[in-house]
Coordinates of N, CA, C and O in Angstrom, one line a residue:
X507 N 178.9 -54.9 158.6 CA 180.2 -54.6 159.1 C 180.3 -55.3 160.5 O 179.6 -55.1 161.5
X508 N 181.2 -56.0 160.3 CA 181.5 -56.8 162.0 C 182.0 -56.3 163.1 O 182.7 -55.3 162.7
X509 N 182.0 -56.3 164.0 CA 182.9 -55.8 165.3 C 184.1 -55.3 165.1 O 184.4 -54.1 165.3
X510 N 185.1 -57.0 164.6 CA 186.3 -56.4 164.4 C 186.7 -55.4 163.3 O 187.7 -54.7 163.4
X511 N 185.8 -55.3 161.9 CA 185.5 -54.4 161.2 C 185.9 -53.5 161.8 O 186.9 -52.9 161.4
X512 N 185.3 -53.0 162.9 CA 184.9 -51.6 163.2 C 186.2 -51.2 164.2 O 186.6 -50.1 164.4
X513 N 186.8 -52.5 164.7 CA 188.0 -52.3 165.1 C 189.3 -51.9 164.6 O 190.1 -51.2 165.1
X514 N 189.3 -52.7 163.4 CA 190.6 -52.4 162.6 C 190.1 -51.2 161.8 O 191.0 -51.0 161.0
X515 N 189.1 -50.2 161.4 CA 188.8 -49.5 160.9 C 189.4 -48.2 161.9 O 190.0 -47.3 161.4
X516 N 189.2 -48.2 163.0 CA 189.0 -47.2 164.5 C 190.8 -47.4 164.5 O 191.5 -46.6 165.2
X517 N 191.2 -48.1 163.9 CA 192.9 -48.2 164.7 C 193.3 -47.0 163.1 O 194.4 -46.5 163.1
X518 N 192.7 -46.9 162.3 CA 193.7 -45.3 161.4 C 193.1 -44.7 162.1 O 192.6 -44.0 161.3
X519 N 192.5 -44.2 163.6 CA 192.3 -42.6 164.0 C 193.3 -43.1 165.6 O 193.9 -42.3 166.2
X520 N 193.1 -44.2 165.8 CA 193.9 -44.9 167.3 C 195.2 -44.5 167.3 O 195.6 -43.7 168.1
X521 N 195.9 -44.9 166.3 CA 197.4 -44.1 166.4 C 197.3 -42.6 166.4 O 198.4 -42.1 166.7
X522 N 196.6 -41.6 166.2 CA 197.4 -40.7 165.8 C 196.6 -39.5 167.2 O 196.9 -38.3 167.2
X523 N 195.6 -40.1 168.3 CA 195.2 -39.4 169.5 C 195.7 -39.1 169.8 O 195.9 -38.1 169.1
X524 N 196.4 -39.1 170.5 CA 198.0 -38.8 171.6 C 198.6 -37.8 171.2 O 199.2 -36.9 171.8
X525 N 198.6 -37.9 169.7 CA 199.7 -36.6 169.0 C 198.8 -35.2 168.8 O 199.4 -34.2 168.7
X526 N 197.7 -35.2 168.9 CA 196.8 -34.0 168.3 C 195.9 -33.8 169.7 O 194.7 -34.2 169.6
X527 N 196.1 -33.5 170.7 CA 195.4 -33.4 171.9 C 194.5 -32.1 171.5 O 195.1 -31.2 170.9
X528 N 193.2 -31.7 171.9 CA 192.1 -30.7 171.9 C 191.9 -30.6 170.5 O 191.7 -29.5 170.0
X529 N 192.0 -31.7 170.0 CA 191.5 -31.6 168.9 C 190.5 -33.0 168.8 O 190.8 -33.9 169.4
X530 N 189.0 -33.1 167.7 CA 188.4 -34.2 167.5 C 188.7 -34.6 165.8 O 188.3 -33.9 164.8
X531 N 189.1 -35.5 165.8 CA 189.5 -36.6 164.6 C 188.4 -37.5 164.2 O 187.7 -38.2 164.9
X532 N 188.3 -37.4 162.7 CA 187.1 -38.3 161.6 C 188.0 -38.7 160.7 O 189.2 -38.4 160.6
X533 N 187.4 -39.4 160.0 CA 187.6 -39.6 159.1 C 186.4 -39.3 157.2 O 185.7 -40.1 156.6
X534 N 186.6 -38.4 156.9 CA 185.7 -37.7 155.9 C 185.8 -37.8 154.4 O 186.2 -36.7 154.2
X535 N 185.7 -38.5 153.3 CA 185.9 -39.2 152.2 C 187.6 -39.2 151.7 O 188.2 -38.6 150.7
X536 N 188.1 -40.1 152.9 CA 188.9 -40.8 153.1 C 190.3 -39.8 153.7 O 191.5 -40.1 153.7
X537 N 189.6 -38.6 154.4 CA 190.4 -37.8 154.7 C 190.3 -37.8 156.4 O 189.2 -38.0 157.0
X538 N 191.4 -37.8 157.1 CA 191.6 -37.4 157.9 C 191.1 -35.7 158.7 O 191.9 -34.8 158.5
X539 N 190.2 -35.6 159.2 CA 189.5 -34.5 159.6 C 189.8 -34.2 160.8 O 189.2 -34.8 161.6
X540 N 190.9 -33.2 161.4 CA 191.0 -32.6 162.5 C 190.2 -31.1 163.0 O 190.5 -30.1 162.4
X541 N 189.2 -31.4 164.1 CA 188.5 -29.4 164.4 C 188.9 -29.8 165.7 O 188.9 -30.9 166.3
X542 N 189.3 -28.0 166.2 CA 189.5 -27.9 167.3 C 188.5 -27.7 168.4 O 187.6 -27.0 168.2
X543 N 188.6 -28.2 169.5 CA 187.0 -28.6 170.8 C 187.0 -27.1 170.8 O 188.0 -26.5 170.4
X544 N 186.1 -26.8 171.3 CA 185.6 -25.1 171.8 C 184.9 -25.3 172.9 O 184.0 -26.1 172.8
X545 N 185.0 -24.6 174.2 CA 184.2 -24.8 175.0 C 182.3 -24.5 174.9 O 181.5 -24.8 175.8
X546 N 182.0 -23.9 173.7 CA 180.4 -24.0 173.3 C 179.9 -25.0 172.7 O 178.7 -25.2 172.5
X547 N 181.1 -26.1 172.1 CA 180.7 -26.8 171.5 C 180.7 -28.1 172.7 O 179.8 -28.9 172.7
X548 N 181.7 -28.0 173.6 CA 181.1 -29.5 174.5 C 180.3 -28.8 175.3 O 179.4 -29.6 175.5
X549 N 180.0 -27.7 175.9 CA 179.2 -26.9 176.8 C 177.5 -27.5 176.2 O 176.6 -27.7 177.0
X550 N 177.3 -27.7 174.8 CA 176.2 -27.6 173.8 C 175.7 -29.0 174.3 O 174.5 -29.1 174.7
X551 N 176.8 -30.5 174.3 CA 176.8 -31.7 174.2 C 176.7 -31.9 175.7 O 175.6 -32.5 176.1
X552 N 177.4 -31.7 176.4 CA 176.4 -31.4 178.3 C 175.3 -31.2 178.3 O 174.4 -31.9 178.7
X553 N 175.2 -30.2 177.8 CA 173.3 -29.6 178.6 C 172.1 -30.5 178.0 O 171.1 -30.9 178.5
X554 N 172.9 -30.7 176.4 CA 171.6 -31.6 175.4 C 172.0 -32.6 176.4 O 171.1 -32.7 177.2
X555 N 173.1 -33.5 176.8 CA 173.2 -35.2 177.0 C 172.3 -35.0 178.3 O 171.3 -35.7 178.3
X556 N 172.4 -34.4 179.2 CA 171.6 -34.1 180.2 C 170.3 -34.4 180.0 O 169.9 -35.5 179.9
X557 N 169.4 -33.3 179.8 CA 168.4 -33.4 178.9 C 167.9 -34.7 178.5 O 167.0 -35.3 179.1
X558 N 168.6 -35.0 177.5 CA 168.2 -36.4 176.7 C 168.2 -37.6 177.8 O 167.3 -38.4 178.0
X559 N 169.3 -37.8 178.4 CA 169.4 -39.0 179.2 C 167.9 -39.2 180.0 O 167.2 -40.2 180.0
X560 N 167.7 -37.8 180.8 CA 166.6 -38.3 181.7 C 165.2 -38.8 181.2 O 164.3 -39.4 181.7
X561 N 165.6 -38.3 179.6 CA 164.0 -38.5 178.9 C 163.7 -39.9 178.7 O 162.6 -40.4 178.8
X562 N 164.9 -40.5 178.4 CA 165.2 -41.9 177.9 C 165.0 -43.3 178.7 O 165.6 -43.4 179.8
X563 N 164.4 -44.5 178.3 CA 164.5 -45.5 179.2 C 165.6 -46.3 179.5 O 166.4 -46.1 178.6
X564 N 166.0 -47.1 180.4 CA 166.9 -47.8 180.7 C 167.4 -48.5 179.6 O 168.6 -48.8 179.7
X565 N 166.6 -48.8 178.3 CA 167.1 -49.1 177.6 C 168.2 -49.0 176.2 O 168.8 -49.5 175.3
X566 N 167.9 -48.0 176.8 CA 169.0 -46.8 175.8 C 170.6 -46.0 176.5 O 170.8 -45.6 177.6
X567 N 171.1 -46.1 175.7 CA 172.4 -45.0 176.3 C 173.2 -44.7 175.5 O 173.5 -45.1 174.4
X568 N 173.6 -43.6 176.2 CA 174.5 -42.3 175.0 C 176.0 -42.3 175.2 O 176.6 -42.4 176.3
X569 N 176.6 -42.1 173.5 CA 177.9 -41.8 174.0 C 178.3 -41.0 172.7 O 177.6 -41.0 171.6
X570 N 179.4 -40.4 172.9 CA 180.1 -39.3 172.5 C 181.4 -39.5 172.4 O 182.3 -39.9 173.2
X571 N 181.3 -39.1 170.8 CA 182.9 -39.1 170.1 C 183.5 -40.5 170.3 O 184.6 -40.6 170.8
X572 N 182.9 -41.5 170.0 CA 182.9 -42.8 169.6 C 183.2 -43.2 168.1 O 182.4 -42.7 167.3
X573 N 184.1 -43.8 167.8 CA 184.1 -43.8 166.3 C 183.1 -44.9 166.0 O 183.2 -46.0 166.5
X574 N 182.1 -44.4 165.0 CA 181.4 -45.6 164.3 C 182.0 -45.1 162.6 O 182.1 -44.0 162.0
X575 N 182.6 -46.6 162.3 CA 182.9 -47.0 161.1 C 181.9 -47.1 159.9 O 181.0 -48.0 160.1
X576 N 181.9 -46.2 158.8 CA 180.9 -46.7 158.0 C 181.5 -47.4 156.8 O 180.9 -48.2 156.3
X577 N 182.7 -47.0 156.4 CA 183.7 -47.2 155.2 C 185.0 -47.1 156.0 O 185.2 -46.9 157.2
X578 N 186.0 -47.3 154.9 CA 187.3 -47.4 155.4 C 187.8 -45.2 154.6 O 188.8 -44.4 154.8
X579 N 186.5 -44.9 153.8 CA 186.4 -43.6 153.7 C 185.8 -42.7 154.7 O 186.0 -41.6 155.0
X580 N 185.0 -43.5 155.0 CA 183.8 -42.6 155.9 C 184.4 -43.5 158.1 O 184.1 -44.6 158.5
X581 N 185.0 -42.7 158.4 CA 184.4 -42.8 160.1 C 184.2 -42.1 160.8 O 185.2 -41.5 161.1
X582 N 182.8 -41.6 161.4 CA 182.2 -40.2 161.6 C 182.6 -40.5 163.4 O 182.7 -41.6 163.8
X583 N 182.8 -39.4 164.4 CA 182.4 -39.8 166.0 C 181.1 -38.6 166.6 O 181.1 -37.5 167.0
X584 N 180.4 -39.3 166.4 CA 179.1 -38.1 166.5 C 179.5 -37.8 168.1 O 180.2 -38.5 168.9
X585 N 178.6 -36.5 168.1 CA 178.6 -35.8 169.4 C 177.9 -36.2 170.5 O 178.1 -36.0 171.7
X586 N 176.9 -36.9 170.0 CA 176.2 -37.8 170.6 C 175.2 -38.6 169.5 O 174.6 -38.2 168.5
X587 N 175.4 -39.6 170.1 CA 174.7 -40.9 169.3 C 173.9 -41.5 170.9 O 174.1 -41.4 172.1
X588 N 173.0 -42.0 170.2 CA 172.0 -42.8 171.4 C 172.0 -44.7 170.8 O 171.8 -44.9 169.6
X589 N 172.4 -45.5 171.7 CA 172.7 -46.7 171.3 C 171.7 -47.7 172.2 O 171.1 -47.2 173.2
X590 N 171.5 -48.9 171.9 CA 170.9 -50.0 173.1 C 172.2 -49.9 174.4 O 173.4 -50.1 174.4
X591 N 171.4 -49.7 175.1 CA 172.5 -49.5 176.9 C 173.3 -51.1 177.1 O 174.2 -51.1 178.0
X592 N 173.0 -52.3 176.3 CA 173.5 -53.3 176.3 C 174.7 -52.9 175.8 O 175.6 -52.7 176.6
X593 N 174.8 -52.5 174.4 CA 176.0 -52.2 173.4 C 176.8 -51.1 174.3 O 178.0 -51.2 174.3
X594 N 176.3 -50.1 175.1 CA 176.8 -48.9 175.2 C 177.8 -50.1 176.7 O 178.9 -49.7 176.9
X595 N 177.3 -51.1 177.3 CA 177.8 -51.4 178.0 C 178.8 -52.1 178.0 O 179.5 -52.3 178.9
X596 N 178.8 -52.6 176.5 CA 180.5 -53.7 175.9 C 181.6 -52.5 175.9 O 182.8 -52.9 175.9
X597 N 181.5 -51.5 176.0 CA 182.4 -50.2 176.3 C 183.6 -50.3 174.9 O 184.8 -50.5 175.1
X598 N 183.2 -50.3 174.0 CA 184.0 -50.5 172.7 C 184.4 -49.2 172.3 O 183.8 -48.1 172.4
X599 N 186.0 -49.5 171.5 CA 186.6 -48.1 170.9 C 185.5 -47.8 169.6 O 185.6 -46.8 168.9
X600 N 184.5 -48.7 169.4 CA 183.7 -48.4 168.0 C 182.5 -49.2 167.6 O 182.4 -50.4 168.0
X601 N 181.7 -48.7 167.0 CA 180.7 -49.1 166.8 C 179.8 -49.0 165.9 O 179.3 -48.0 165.4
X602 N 179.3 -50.4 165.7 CA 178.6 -50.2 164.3 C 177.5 -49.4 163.9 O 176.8 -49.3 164.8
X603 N 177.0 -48.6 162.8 CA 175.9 -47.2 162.6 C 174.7 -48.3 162.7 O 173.6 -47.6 162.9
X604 N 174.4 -49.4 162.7 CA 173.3 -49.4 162.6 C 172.6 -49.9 163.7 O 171.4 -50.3 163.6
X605 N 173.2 -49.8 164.9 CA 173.6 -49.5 166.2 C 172.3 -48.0 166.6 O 171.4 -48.0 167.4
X606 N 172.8 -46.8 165.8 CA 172.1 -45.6 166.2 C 170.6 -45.3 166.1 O 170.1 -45.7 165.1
X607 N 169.8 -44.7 166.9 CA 168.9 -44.2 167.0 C 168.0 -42.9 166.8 O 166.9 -42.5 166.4
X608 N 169.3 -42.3 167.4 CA 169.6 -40.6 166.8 C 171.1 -40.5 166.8 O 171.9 -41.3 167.3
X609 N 171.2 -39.6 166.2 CA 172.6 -38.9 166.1 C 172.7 -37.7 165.8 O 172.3 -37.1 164.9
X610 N 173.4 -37.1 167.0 CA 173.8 -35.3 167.1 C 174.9 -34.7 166.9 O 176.0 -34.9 167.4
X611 N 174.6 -33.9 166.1 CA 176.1 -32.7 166.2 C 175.9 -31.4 166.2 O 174.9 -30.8 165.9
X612 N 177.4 -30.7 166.9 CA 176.8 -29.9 166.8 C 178.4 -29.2 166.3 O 179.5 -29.7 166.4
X613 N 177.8 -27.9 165.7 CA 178.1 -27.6 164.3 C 179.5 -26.5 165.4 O 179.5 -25.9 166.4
X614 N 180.4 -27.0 164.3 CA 181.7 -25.9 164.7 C 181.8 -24.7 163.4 O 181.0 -24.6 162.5
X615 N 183.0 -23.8 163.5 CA 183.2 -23.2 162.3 C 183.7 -24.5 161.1 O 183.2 -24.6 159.9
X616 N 184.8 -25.2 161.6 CA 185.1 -26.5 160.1 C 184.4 -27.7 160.1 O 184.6 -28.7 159.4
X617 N 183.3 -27.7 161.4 CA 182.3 -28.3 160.5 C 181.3 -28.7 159.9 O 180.8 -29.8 159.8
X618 N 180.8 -27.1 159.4 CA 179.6 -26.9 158.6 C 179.2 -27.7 157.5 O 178.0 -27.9 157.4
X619 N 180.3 -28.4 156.4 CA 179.7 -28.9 155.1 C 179.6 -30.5 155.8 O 178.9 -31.2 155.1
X620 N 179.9 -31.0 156.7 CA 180.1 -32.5 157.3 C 179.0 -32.2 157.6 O 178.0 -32.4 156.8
X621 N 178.7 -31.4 159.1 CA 177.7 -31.8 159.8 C 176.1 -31.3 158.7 O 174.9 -31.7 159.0
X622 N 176.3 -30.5 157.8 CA 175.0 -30.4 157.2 C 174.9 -31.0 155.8 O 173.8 -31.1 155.3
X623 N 175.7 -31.4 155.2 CA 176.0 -32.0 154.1 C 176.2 -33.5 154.2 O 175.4 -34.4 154.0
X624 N 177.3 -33.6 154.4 CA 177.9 -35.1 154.1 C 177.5 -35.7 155.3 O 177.7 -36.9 155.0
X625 N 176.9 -35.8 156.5 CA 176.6 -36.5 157.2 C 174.9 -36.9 157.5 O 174.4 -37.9 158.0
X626 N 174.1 -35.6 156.8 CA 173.1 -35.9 156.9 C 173.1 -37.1 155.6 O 172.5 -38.1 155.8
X627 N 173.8 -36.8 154.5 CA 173.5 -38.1 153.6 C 174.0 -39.6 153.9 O 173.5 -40.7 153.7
X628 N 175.1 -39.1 154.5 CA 175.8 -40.9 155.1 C 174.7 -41.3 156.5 O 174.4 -42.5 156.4
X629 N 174.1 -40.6 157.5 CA 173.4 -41.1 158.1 C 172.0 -41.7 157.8 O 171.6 -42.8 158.2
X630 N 171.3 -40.9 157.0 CA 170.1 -41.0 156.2 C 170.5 -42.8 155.6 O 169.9 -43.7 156.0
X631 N 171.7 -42.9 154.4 CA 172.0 -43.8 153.8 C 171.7 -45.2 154.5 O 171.0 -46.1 154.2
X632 N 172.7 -44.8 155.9 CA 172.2 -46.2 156.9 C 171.3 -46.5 157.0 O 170.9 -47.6 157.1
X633 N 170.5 -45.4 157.0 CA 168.9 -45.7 158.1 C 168.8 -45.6 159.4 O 168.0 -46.2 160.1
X634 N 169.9 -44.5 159.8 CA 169.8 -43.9 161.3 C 168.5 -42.9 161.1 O 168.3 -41.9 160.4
X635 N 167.3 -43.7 162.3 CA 165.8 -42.6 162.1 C 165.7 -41.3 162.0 O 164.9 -40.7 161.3
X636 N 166.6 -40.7 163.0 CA 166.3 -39.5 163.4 C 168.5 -38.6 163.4 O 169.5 -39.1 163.9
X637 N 168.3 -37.8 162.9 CA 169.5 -36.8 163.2 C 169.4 -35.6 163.4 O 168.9 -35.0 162.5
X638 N 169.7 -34.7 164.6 CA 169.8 -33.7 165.1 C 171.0 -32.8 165.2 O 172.0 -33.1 165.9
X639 N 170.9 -31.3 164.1 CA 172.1 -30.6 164.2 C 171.7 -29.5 165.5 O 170.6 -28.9 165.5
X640 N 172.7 -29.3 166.2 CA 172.6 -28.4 167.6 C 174.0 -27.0 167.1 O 175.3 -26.8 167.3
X641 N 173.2 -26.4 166.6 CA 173.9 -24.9 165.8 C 174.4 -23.7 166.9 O 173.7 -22.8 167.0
X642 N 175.6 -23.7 167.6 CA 175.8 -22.7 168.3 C 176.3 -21.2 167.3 O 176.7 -20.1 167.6
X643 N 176.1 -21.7 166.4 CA 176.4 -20.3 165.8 C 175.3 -19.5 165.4 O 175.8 -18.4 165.1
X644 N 174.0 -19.6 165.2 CA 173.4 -19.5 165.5 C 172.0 -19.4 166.0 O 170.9 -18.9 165.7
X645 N 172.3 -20.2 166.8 CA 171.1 -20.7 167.6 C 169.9 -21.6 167.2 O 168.7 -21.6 167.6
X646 N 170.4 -22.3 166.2 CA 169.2 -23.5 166.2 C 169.3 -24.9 165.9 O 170.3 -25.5 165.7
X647 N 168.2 -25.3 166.0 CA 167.9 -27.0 166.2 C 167.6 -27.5 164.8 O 166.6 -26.9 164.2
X648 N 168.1 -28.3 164.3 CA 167.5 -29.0 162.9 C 167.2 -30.3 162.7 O 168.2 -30.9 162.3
X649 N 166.4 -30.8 162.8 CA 166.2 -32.0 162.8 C 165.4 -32.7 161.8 O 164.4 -32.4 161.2
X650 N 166.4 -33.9 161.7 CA 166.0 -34.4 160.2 C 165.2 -36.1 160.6 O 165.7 -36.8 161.5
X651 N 164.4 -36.2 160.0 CA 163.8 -37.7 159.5 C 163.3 -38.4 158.9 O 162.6 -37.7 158.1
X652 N 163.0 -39.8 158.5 CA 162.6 -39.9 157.1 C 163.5 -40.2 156.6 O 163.4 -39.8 155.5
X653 N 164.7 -41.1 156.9 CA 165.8 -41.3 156.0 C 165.5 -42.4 154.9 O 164.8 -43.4 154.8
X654 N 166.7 -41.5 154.0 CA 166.7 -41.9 152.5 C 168.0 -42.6 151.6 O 169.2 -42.6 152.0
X655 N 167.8 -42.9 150.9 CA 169.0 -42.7 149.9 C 170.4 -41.8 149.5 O 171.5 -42.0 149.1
X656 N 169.7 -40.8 149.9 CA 170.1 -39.4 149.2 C 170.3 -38.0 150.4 O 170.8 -36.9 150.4
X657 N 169.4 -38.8 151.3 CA 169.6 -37.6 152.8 C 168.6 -38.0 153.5 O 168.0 -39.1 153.2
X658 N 168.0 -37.0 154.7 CA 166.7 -37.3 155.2 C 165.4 -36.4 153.8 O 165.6 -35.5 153.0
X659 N 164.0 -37.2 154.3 CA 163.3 -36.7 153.3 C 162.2 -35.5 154.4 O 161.1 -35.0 154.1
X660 N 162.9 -35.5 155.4 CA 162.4 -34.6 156.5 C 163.3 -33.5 157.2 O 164.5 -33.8 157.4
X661 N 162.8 -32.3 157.6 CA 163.8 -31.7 158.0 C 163.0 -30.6 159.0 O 162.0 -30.0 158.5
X662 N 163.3 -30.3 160.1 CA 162.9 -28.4 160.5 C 163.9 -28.1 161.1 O 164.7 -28.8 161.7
X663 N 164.0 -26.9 160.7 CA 164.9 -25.5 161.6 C 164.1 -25.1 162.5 O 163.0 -24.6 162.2
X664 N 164.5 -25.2 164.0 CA 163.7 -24.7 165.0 C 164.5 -23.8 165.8 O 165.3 -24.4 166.5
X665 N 164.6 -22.3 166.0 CA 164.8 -21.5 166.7 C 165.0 -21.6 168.1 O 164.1 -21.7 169.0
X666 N 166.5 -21.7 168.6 CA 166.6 -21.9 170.5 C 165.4 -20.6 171.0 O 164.8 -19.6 170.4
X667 N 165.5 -21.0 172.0 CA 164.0 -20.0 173.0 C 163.1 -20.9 173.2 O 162.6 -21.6 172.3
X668 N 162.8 -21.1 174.6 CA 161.7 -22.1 175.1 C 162.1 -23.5 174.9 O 163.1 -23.7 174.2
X669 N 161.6 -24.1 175.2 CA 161.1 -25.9 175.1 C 160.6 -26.2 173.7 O 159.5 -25.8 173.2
X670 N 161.6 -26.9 173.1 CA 161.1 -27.3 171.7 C 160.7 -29.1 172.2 O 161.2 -29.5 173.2
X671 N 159.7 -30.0 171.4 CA 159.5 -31.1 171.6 C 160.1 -31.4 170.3 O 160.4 -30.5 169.5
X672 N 160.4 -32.9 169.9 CA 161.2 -33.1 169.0 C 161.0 -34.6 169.1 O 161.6 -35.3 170.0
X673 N 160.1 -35.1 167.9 CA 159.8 -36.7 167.4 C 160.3 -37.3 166.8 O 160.5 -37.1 165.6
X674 N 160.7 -38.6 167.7 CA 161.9 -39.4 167.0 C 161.3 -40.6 167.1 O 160.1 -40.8 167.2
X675 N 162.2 -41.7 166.9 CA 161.6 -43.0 167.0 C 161.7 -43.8 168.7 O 161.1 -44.8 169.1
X676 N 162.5 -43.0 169.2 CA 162.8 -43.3 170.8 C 161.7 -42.9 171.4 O 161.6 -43.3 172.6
X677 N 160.5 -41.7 170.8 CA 159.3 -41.3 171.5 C 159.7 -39.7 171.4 O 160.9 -39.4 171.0
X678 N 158.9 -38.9 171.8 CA 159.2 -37.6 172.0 C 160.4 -37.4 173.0 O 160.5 -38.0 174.1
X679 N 161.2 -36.4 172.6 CA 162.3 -35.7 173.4 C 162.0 -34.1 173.5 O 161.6 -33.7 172.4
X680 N 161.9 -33.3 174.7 CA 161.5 -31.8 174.8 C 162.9 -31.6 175.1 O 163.5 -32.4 175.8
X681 N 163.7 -30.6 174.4 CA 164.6 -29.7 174.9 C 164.5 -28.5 175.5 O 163.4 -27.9 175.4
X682 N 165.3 -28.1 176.0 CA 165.1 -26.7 176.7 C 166.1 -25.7 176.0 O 167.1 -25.2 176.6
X683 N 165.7 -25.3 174.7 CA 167.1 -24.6 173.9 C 167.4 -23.6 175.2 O 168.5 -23.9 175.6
X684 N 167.0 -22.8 175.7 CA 167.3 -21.6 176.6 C 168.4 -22.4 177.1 O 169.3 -21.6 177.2
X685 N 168.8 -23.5 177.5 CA 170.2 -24.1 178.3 C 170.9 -23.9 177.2 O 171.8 -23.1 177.5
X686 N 170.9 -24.1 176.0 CA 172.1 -24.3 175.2 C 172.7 -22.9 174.4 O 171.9 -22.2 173.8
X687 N 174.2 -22.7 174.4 CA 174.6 -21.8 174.7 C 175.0 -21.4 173.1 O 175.1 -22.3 172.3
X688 N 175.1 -19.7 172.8 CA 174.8 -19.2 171.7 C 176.2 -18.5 171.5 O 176.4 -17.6 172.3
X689 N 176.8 -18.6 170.9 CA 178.2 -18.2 170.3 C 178.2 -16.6 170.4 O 177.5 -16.2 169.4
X690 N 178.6 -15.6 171.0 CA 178.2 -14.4 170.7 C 178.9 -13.5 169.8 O 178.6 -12.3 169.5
X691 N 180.0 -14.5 169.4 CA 180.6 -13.8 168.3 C 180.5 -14.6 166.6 O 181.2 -14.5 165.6
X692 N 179.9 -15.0 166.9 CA 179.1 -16.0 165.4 C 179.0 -15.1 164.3 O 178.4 -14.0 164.6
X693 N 179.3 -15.1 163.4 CA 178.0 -14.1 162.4 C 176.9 -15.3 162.4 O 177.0 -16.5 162.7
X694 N 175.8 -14.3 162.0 CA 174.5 -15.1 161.1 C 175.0 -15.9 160.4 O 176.0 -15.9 159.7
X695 N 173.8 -17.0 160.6 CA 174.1 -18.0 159.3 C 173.0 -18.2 158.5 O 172.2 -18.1 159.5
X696 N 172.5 -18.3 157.9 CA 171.4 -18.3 156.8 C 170.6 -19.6 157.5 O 169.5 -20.1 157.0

């Protein structure tokens, strides 16, 4: 997929920002996907970007709610994606998946079957190394690697509390789940 690919793909979600304000827009097998922002959910994407950036070398950098185009079905805007700091520096409305390094989300109430379903398989599919779901509902880290065909052929559920370390292809990242913030009106989730 070329640049402008990724351009004229990014212009079906371009027209319609302006109209749907606090809300974030995808594109989902060929559906227009609107969830509403929550403040646990960018509160989640702070504390992890924080975190992450200092771990990382100069040669890397992060951005958020960027559309990367994978299909003219599929355009996902992860919560954070980690990119080469060159690319992150052409400052583009979009960008190609095979661009990513990690990719994070974190999980709303409408977007459970995306962020654990259909995205672990479309990321895996590229061959993005590592993907990270950041669960405010409740409370955990899942990280998948090993991508495949069919999804990641790796996976753990790691429990917020303490400093989790977390092996990726960028090198180890330690998080500090105790920063990231727990929904207190969530139910359980399995």
């Amino acid at each position: 997929m070329t640049v402008s690919d990724s351009d004229r793909l990014h212009s079906q979600l371009a027209r319609y920002e302006d109209m749907f304000r606090g809300y974030r827009m995808e594109i989902v097998e060929g559906n227009i996907v609107m969830s509403p922002l929550r403040p646990f959910h960018n509160e989640t994407i702070v504390r992890f970007w924080v975190q992450v950036e200092a771990q990382l070398g100069k040669e890397w950098g992060l951005i958020s709610d960027v559309a990367i185009p994978f299909s003219s079905d599929f355009e996902f805007c992860p919560d954070i994606a980690v990119i080469p700091a060159a690319e992150k520096g052409r400052n583009l409305t979009a960008y190609a998946p095979d661009l990513i390094e990690l990719a994070v989300e974190v999980v709303s109430p409408s977007s459970v079957r995306n962020d654990y379903e259909i995205k672990n398989q479309k990321y895996a599919a590229r061959g993005i190394p590592n993907y990270l779901i950041l669960d405010p509902r409740n409370g955990t880290l899942v990280t998948h690697w090993n991508p495949g065909p069919e999804g990641y052929l790796g996976r753990d559920t790691l429990p917020y509390g303490g400093k989790v370390t977390v092996e990726t292809k960028l090198g180890q990242l330690v998080i500090d789940t105790d920063a990231l913030p727990i929904d207190p009106d969530a139910s359980p989730q399995p």
